[in-house]
Short mmCIF file of C-alpha atoms in Angstrom, two decimals:
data_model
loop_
_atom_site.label_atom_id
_atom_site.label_comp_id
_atom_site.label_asym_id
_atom_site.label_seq_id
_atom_site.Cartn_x
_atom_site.Cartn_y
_atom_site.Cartn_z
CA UNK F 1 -5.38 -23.09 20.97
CA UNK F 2 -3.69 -20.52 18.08
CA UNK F 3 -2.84 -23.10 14.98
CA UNK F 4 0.94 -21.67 15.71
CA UNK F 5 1.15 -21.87 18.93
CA UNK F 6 1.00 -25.39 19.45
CA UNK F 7 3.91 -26.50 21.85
CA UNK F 8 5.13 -22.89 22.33
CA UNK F 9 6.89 -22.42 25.67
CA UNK F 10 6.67 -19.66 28.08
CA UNK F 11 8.30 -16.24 27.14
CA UNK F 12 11.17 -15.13 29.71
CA UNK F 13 9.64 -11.68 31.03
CA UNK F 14 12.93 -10.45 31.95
CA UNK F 15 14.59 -10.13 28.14
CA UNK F 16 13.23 -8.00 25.62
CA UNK F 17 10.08 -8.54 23.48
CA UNK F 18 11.28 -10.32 20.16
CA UNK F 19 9.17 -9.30 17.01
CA UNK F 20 9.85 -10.76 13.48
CA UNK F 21 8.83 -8.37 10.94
CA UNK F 22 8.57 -8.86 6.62
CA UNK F 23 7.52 -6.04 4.94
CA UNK F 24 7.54 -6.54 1.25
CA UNK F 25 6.77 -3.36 -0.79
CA UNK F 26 6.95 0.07 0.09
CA UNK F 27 3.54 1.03 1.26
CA UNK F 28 4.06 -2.27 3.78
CA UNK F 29 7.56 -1.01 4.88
CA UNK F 30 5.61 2.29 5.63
CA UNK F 31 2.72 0.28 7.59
CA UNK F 32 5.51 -1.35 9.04
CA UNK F 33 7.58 1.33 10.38
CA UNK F 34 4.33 3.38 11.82
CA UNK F 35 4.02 -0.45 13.94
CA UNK F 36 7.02 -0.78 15.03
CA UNK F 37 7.19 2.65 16.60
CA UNK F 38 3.20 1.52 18.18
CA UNK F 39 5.06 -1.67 19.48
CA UNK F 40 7.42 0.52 21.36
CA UNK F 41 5.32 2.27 23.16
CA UNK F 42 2.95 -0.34 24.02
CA UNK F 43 5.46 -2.81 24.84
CA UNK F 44 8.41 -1.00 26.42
CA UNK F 45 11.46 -3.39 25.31
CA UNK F 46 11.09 -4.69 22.00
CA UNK F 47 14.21 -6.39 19.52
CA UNK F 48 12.75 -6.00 16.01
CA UNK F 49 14.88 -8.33 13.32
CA UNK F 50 13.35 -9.42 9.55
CA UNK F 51 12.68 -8.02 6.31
CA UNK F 52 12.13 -4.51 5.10
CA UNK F 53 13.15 -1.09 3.85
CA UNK F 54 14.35 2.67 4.39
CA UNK F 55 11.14 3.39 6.70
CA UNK F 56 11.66 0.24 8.79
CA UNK F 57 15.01 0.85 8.70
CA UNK F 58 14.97 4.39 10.26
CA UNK F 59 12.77 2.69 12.82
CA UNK F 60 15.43 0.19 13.99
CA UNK F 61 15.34 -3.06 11.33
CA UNK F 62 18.45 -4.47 9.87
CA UNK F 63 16.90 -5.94 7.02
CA UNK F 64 17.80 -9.82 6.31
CA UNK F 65 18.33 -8.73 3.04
CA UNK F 66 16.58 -5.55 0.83
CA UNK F 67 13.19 -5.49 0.48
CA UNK F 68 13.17 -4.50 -3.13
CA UNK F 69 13.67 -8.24 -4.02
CA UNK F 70 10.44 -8.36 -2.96
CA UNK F 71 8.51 -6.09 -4.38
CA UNK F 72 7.38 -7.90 -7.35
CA UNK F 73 3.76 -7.26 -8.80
CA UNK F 74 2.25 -9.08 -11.89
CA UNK F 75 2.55 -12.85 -13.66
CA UNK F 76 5.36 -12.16 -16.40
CA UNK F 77 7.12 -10.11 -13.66
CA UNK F 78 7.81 -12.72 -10.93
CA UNK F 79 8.38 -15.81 -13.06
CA UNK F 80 11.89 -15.00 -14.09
CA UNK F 81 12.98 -14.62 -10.07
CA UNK F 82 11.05 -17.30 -9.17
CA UNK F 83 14.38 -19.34 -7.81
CA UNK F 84 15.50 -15.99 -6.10
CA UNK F 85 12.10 -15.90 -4.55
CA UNK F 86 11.67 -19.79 -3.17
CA UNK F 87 15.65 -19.27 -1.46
CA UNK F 88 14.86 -15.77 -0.13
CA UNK F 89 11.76 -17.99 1.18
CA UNK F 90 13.61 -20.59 2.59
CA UNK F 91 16.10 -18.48 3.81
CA UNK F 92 13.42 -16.26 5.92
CA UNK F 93 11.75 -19.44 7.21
CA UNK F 94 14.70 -20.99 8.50
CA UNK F 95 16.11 -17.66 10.43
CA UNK F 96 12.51 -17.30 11.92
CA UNK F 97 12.66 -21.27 13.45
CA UNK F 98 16.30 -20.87 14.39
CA UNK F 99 15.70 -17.38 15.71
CA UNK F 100 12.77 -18.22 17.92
CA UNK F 101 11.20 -14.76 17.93
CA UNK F 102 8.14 -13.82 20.39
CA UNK F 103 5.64 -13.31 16.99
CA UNK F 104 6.30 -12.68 13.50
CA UNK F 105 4.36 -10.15 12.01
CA UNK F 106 3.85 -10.50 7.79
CA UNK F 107 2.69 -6.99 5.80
CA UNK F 108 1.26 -7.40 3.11
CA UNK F 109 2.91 -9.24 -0.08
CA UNK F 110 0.63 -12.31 0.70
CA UNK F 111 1.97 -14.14 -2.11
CA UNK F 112 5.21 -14.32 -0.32
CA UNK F 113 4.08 -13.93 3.35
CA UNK F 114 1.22 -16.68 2.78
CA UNK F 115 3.97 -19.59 1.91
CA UNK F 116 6.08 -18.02 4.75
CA UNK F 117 3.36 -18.26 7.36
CA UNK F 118 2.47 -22.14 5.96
CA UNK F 119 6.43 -23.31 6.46
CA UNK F 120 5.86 -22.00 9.83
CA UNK F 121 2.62 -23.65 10.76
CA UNK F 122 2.91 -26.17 13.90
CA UNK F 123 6.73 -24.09 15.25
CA UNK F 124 5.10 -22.61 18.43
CA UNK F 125 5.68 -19.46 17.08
CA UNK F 126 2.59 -16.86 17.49
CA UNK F 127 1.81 -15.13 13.67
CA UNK F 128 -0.15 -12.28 12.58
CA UNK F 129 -0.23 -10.61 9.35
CA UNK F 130 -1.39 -6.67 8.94
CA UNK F 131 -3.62 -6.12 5.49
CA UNK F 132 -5.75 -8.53 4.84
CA UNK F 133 -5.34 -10.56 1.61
CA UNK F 134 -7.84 -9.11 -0.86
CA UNK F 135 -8.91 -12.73 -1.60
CA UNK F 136 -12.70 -11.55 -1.91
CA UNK F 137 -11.62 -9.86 -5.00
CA UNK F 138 -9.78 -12.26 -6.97
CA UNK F 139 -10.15 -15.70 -5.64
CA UNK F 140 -12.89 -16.11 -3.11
CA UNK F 141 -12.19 -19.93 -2.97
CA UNK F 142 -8.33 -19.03 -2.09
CA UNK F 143 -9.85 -17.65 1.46
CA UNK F 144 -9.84 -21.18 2.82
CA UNK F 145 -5.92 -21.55 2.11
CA UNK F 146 -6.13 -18.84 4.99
CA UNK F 147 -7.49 -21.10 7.85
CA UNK F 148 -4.76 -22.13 10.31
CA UNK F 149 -2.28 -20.04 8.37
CA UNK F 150 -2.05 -17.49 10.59
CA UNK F 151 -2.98 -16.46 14.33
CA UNK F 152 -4.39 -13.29 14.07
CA UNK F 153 -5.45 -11.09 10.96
CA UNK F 154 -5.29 -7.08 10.92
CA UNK F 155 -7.91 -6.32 8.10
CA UNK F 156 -7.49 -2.12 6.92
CA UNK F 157 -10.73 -2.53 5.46
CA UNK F 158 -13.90 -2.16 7.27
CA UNK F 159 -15.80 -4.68 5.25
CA UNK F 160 -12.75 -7.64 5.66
CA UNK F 161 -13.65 -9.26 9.00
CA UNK F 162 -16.97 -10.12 8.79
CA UNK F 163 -15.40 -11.92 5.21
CA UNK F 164 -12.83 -13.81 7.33
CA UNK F 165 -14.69 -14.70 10.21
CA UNK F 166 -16.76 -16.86 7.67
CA UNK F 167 -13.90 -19.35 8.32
CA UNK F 168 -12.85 -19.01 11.89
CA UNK F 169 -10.07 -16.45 11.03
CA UNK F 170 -9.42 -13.97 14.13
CA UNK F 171 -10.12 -10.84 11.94
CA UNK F 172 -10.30 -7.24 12.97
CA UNK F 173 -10.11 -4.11 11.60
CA UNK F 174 -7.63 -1.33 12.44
CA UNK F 175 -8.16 1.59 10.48
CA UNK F 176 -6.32 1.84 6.88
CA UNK F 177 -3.23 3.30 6.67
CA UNK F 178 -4.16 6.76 5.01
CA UNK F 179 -6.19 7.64 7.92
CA UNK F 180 -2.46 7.45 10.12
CA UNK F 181 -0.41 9.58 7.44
CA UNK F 182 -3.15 12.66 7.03
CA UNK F 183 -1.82 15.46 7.63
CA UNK F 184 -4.39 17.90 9.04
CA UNK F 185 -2.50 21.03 8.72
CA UNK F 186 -1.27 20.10 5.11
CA UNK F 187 -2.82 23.42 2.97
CA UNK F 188 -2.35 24.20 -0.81
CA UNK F 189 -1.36 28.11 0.05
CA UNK F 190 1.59 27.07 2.27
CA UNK F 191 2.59 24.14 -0.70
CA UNK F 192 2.38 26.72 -3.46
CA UNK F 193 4.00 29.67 -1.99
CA UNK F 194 7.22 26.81 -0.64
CA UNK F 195 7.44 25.56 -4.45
CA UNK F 196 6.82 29.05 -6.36
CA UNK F 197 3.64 27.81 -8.40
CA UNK F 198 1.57 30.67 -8.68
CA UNK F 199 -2.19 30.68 -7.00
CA UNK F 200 -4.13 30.56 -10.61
CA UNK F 201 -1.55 27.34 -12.26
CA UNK F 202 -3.72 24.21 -12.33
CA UNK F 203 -1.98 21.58 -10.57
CA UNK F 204 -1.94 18.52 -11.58
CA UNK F 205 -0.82 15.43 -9.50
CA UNK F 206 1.17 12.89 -11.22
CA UNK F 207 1.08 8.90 -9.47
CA UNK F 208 2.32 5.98 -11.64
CA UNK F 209 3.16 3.81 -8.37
CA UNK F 210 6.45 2.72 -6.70
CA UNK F 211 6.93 -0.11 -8.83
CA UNK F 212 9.20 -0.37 -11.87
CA UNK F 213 6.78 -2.05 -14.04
CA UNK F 214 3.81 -0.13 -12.86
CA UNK F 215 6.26 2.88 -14.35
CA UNK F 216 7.28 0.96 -17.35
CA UNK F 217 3.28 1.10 -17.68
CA UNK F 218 2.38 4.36 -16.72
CA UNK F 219 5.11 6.58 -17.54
CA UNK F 220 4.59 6.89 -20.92
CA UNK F 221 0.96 7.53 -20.82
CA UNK F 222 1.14 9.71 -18.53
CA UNK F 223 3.87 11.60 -20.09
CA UNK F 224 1.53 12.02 -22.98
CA UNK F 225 -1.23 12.92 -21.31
CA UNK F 226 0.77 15.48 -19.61
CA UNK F 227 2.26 17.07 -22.91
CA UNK F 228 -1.73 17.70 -24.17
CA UNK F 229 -2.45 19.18 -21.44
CA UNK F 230 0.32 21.52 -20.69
CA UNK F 231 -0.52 22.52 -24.72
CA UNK F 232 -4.31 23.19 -23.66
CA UNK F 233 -3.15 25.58 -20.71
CA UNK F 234 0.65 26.34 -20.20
CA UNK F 235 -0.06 27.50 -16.96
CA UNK F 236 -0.19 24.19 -15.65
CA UNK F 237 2.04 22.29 -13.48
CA UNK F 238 2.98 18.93 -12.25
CA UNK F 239 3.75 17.26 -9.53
CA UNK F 240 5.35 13.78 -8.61
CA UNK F 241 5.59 12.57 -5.05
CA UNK F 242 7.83 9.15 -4.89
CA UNK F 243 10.32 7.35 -3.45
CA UNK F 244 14.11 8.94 -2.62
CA UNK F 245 15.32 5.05 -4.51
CA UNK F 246 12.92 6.17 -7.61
CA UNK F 247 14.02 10.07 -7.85
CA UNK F 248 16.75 9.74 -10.26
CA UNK F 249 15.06 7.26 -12.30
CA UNK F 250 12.02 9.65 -12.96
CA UNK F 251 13.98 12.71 -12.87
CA UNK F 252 15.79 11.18 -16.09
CA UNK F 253 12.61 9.74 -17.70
CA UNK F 254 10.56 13.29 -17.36
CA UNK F 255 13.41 15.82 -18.21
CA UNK F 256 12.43 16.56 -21.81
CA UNK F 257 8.85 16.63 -20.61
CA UNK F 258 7.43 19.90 -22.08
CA UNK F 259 6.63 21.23 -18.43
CA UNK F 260 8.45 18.55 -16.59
CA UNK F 261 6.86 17.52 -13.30
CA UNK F 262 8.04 18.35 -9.59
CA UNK F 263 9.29 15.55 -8.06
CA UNK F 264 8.83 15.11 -4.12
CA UNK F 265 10.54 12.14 -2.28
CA UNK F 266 9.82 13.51 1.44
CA UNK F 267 7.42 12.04 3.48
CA UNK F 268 5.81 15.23 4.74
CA UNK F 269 5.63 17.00 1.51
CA UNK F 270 3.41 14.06 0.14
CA UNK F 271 -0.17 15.50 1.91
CA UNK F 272 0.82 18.66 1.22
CA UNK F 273 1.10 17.89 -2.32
CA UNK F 274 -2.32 16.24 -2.30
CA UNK F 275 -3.82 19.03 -0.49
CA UNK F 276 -2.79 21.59 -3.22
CA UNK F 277 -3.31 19.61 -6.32
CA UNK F 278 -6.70 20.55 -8.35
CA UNK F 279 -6.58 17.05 -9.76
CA UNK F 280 -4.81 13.73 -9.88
CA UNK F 281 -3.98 11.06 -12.15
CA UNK F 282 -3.83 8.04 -9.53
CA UNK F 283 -2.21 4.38 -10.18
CA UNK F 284 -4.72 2.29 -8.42
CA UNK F 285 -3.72 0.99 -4.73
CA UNK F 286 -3.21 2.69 -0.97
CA UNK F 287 -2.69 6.15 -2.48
CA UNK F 288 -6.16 6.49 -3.91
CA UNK F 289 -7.31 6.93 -0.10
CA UNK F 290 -4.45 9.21 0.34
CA UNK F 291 -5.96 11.55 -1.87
CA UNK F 292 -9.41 11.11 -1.12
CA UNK F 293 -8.55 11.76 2.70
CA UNK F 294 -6.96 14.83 1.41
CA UNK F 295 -10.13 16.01 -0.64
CA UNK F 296 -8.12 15.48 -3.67
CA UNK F 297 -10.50 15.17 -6.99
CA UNK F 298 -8.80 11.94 -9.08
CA UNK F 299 -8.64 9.78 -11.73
CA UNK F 300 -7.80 6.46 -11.33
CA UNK F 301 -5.69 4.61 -14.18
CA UNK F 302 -3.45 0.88 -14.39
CA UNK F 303 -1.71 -0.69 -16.95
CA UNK F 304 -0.16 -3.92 -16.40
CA UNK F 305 1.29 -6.53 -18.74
CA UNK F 306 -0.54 -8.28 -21.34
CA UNK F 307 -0.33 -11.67 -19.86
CA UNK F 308 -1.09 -10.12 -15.97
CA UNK F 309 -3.81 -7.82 -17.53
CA UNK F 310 -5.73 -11.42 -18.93
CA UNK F 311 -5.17 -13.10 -15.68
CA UNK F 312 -6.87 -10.32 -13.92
CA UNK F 313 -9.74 -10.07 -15.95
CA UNK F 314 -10.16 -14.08 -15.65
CA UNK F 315 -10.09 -14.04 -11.65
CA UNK F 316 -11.17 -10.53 -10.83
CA UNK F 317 -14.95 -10.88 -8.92
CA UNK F 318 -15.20 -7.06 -8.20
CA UNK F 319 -16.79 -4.34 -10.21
CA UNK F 320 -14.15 -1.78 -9.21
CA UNK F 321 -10.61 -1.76 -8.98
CA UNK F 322 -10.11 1.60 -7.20
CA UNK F 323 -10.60 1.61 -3.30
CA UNK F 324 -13.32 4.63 -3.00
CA UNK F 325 -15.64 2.69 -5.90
CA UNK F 326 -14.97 -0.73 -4.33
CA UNK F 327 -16.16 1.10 -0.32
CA UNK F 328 -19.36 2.90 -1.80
CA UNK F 329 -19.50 0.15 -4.40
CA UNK F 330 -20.44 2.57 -6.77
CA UNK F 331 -18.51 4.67 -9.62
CA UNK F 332 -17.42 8.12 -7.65
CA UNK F 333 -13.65 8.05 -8.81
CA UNK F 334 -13.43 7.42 -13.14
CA UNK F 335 -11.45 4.07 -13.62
CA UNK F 336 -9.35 4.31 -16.83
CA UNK F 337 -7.67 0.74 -17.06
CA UNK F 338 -5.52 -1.19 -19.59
CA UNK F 339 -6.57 -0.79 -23.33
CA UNK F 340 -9.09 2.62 -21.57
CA UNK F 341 -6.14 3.50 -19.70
CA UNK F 342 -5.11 6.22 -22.74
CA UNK F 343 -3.86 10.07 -23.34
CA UNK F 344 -6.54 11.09 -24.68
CA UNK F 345 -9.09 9.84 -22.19
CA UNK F 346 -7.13 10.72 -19.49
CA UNK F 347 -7.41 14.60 -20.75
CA UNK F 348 -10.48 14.03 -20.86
CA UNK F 349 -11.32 13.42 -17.78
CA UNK F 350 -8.67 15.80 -16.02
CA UNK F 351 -10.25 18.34 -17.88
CA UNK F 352 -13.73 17.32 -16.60
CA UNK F 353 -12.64 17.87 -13.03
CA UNK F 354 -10.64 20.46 -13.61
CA UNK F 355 -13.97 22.51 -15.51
CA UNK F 356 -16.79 21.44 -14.16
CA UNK F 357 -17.05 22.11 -9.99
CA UNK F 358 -20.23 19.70 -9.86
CA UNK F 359 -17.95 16.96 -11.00
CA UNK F 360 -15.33 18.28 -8.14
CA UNK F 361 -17.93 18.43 -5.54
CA UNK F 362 -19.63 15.64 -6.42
CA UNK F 363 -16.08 13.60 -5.55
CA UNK F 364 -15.81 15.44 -2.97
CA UNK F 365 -19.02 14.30 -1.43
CA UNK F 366 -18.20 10.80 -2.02
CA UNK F 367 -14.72 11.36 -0.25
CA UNK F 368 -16.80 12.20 2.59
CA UNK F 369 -18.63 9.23 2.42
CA UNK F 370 -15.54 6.80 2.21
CA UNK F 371 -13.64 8.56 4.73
CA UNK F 372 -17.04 7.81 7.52
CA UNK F 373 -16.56 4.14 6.35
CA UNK F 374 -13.09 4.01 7.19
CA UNK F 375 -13.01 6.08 10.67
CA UNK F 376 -12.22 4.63 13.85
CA UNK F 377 -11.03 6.08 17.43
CA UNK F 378 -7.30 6.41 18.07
CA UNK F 379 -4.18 5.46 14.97
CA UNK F 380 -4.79 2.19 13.16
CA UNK F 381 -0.87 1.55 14.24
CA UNK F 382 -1.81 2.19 17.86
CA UNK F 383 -4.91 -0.30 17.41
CA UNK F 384 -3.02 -3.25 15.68
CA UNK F 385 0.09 -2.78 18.53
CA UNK F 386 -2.99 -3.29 20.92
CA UNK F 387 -3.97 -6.45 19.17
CA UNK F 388 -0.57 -7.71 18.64
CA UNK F 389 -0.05 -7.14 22.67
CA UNK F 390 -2.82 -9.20 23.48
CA UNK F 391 -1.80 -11.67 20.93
CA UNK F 392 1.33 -12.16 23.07
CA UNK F 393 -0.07 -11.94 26.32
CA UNK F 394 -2.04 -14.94 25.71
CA UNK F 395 -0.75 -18.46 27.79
CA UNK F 396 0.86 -21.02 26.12
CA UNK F 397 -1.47 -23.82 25.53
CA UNK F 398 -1.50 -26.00 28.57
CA UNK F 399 -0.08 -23.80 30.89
#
């Protein structure tokens, strides 16, 4: 017996499939959207309701209410919407028991969608959530707080299941989510030639993140970082890819730039970016894959607030925060965070990979490597729509 599906009741075959999805930030909302299109084709009829934004939306979601109240990331930057946070909570909990859906399917945000899935525990109501919590990294103790919580758990790391299966958890991987948005005909010629940056113009990819305070963070080093460089070779050029909500923000905060960066906001320009960049200057997360599937030499930098930034040092149990290190667990990808997370270092080390083509291979090699880890037959979307089929096909207890 599932821990949620205690005293669940036999799904009527002749109305459509109901899914419950909460996306909370916008590399979720993308996961979520690639799912929900999965779900449709696996399932036939499906009714999608819940939480999430413009890429869930185009798929179908009215969203119970935007996702970008949400997308919260750090100590000193959720305490002040705490109250927002426990009635958006409350709110989502009791739609989902009124509602009755088929499953409810949480995306990441397990800070969020980890109290959600306990206020839901003993409903009848099948659960999964897609992306593992990265409690091996932080909190290994916090992995028990994970047992009964949930149904089934879609890990997008190879190494996650065996972790969870420690405890009982019904863990399996899926693939991560880069491997679903590379674009295999994505080529820096094409990119170039569409944007007028001549062949010989380093280009440099710019990527503070798609939160505000990772940009309150990052902006301004990188902004400095970008000035030095454009004085060591004007030839250079930049390049932003973000989201269509963020453009007019960072189109105001990178005007006066010296050499002010291109900023992207379409989905399929975003690999082809990658592909023609020489180098990138990465905000740790999902998009550090991106480029690595794309072949993309990086460096990866955070800054987060002072109180966040002592929290994480206190709980962190990894050596690395970027995902390539963390897969090979060793040091392919520079890590320049907090108080190291400078201009001057960052020029540095640009200026390494831009110079030196053993440093660029030697990436490259280990981009290789990480992208063998990661592969798996088939999309990671179509594998957890499998999973989440099965997960519904399975009797009610005690029928």
């Amino acid at each position: 017996m599932t821990p949620s599906a205690a005293g669940a009741t036999p799904r009527d075959r002749h109305r459509p499939v109901r899914i419950f999805l909460i996306a909370g930030e916008p590399s979720g909302d993308r996961l979520g959207a690639q799912l929900m299109s999965a779900l449709r084709c696996k399932l036939g009829d499906v009714a999608f309701s819940g939480i999430g934004g413009e890429h869930m939306t185009d798929e179908g979601l009215q969203s119970l209410f935007p996702m970008r109240e949400l997308t919260l990331m750090g100590f000193a930057e959720v305490v002040p919407h705490l109250p927002r946070l426990v009635r958006r909570l409350r709110e989502t909990a009791t739609r989902i028991r009124t509602d009755r859906p088929d499953l409810v399917v949480t995306i990441d945000s397990p800070g969020f969608n980890g109290r959600l899935l306990d206020r839901l525990r003993g409903s009848g109501i099948a659960t999964a959530h897609y992306g593992a919590p990265a409690v091996w990294a932080w909190r290994p103790g916090r992995l028990r707080h994970w047992v009964g919580r949930v149904d089934r758990l879609l890990a997008i790391l190879p190494f996650e299941p065996a972790i969870f299966k420690t405890v009982g958890i019904d863990c399996h991987y899926v693939g991560h989510p880069a491997l679903e948005r590379l674009r295999a005909e994505s080529t820096s010629t094409g990119f170039r030639q569409r944007f007028q940056i001549p062949p010989e113009a380093p280009l440099i990819g710019l990527l503070p993140g798609s939160r505000r305070s990772e940009l309150r963070h990052l902006l301004p080093v990188l902004s400095e970082a970008a000035a030095r460089l454009h004085q060591i070779d004007p030839r250079g050029r930049f390049v932003m890819p973000t989201l269509p909500g963020l453009i007019a923000e960072l189109r105001t905060a990178t005007i006066s730039w010296p050499q002010p960066p291109l900023l992207l906001a379409a989905e399929q320009d975003r690999f082809d970016a990658y592909a023609a960049c020489d180098v990138a200057l990465a905000a740790s997360g999902t998009v550090t894959l991106e480029l690595a599937a794309a072949g993309t030499p990086m460096v990866i930098v955070y800054r987060g607030g002072f109180i966040s930034a002592a929290l994480i040092r206190h709980m962190a149990r990894v050596r690395f925060a970027g995902l390539p290190n963390l897969l090979l667990d060793r040091p392919i990808v520079p890590e320049l965070l907090q108080e190291a997370c400078e201009p001057d270092a960052l020029v540095k080390q640009a200026l390494t990979l831009l110079r030196d083509p053993q440093a660029r291979a030697a990436q490259k090699a280990g981009f290789r490597e990480v992208m063998a880890k990661l592969a798996i037959e088939g999309r990671p979307s179509e594998r957890a729509a499998a999973l989440l089929a099965d997960l519904l096909a399975r009797p009610a207890p005690g029928l």
